Coordinates of N, CA and C in Angstrom, one line a residue:
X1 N 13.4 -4.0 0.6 CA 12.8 -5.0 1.4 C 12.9 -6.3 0.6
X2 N 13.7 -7.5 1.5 CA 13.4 -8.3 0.5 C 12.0 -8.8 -0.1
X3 N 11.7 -9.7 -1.3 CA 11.0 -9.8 -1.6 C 10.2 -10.9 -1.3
X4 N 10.7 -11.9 -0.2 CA 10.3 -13.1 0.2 C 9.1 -12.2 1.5
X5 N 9.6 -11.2 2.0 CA 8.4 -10.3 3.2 C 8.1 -9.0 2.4
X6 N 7.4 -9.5 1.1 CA 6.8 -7.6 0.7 C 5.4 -8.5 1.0
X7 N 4.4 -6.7 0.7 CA 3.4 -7.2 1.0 C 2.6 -8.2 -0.1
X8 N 1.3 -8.9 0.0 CA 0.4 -9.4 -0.9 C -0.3 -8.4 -1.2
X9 N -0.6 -7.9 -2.4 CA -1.0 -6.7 -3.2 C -2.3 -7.2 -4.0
X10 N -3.4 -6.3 -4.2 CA -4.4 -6.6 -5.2 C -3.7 -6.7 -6.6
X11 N -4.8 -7.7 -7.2 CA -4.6 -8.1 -9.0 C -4.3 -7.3 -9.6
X12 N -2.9 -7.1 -9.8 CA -2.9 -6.4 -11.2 C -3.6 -5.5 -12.0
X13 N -4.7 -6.5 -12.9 CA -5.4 -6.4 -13.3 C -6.4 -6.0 -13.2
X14 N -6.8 -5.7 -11.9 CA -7.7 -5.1 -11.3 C -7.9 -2.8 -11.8
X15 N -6.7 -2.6 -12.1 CA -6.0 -1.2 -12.4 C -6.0 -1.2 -13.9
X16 N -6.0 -1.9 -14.9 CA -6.3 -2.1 -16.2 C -7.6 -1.1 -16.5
X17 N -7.1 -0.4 -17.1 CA -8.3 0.6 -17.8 C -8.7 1.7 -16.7
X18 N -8.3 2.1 -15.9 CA -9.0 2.6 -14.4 C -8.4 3.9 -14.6
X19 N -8.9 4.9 -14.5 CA -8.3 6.4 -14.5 C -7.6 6.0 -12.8
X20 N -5.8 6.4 -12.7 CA -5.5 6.4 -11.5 C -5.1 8.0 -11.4
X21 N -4.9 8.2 -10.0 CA -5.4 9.7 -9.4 C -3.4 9.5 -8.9
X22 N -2.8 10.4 -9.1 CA -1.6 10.9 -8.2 C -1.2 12.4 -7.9
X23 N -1.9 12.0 -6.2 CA -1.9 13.6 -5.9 C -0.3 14.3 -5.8
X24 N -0.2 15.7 -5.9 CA 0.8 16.8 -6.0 C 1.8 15.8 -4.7
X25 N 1.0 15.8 -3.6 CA 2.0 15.2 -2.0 C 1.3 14.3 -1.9
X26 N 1.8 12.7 -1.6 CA 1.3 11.8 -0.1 C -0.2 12.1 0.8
X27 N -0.7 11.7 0.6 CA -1.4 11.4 1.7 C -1.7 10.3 2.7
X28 N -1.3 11.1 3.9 CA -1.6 10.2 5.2 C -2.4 9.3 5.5
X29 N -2.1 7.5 5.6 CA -3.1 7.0 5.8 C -2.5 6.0 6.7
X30 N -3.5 5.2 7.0 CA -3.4 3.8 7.9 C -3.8 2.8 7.4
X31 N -2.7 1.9 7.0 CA -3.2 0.4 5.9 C -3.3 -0.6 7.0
X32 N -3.3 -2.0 6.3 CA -3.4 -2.9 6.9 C -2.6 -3.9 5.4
X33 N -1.8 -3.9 6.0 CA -1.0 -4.7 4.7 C -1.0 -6.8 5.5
X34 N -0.8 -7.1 4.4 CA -0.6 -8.7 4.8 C 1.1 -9.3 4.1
X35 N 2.4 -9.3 5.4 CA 3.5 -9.6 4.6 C 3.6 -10.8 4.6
X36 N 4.1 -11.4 3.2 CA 4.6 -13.1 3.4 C 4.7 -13.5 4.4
X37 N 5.8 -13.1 5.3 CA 6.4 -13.8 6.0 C 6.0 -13.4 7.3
X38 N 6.0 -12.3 7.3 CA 5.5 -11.5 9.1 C 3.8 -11.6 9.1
X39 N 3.0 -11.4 8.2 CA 1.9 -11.8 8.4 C 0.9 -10.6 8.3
X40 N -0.2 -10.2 9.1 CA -1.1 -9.0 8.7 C -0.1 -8.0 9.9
X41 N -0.3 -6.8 9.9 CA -0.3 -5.8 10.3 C -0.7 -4.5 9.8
X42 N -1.1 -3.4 10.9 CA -1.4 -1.9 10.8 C -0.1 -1.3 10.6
X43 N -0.2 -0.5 9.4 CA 1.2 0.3 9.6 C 0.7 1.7 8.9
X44 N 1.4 2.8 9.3 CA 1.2 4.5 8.9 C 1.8 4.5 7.6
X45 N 1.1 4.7 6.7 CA 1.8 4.8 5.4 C 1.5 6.4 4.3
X46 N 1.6 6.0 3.3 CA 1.0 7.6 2.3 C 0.8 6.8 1.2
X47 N -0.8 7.2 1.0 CA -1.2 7.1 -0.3 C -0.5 7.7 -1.4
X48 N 0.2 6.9 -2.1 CA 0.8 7.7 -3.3 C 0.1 7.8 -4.9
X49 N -1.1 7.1 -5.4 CA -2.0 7.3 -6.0 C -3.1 6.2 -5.6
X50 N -4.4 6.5 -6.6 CA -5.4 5.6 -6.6 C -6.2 5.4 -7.6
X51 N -6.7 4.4 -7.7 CA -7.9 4.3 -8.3 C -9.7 4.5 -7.9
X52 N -10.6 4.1 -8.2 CA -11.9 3.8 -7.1 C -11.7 3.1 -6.4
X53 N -11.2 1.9 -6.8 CA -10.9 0.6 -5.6 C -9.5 -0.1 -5.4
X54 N -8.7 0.5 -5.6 CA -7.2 0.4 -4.9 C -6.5 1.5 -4.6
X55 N -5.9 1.7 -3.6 CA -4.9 2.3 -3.4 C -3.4 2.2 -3.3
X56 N -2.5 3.0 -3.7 CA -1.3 2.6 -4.0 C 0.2 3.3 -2.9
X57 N 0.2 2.3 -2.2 CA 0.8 3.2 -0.7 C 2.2 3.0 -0.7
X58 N 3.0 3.5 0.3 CA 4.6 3.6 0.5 C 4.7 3.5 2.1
X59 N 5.1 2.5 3.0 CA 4.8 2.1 3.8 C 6.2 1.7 4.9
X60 N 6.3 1.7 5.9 CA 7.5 1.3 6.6 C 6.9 0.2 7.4
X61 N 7.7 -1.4 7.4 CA 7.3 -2.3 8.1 C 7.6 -2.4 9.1
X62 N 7.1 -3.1 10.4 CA 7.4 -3.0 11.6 C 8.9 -3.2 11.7
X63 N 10.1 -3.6 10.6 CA 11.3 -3.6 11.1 C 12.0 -2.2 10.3
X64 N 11.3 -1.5 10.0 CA 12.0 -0.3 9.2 C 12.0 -0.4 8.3
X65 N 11.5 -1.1 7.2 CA 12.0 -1.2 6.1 C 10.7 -0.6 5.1
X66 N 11.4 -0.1 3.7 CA 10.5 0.8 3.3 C 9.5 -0.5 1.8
X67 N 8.5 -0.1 2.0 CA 8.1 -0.8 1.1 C 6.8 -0.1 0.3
X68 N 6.2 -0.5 -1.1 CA 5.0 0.1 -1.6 C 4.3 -1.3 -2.3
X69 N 3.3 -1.0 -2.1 CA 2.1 -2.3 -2.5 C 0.5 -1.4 -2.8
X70 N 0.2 -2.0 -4.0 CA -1.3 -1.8 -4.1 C -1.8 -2.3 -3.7
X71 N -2.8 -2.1 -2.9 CA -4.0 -2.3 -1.6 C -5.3 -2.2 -2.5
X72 N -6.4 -3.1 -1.9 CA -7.9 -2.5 -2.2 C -8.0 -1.2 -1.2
X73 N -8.8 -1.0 -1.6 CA -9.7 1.3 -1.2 C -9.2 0.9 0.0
X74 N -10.1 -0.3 0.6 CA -10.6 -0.4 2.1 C -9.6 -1.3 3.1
X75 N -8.7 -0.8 2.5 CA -7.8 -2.0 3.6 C -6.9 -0.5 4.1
X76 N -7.2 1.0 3.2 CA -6.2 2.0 3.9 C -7.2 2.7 4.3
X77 N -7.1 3.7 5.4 CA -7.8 4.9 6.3 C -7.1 6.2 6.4
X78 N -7.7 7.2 5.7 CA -6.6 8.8 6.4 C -6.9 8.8 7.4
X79 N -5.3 9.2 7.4 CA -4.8 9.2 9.1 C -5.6 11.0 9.7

């Protein structure tokens, strides 16, 4: 994906010291990511680890393209 449309991701910093969780498989969720360029959207993604307050997803944008961004908890939903 280029990098001028990936998503806007939580701080860094925010994952600093935080026990993160990566399950055996993916889990099914529904984010809401915000791209540079294309803007907010719902997209079906898989949680691929987390913390308490971020999650760390793998996502396909509305043009197919495959992308991963850390999210806060509450911006994704199991599907």
């Amino acid at each position: 994906m280029p990098l001028r449309d990936s998503a806007e991701q939580a701080p860094a910093g925010a994952r600093i010291g935080a026990r993160i969780v990566r399950p055996p498989e993916p889990v099914a969720v529904r984010a809401w990511i915000v791209q540079r360029q294309s803007g907010p959207t719902h997209v079906d993604a898989h949680a691929v680890a987390w913390t308490d307050r971020r999650v760390h997803v793998r996502y396909l944008d509305p043009h197919g393209r495959e992308g991963f961004a850390w999210l806060c908890a509450s911006a994704a939903t199991r599907r």
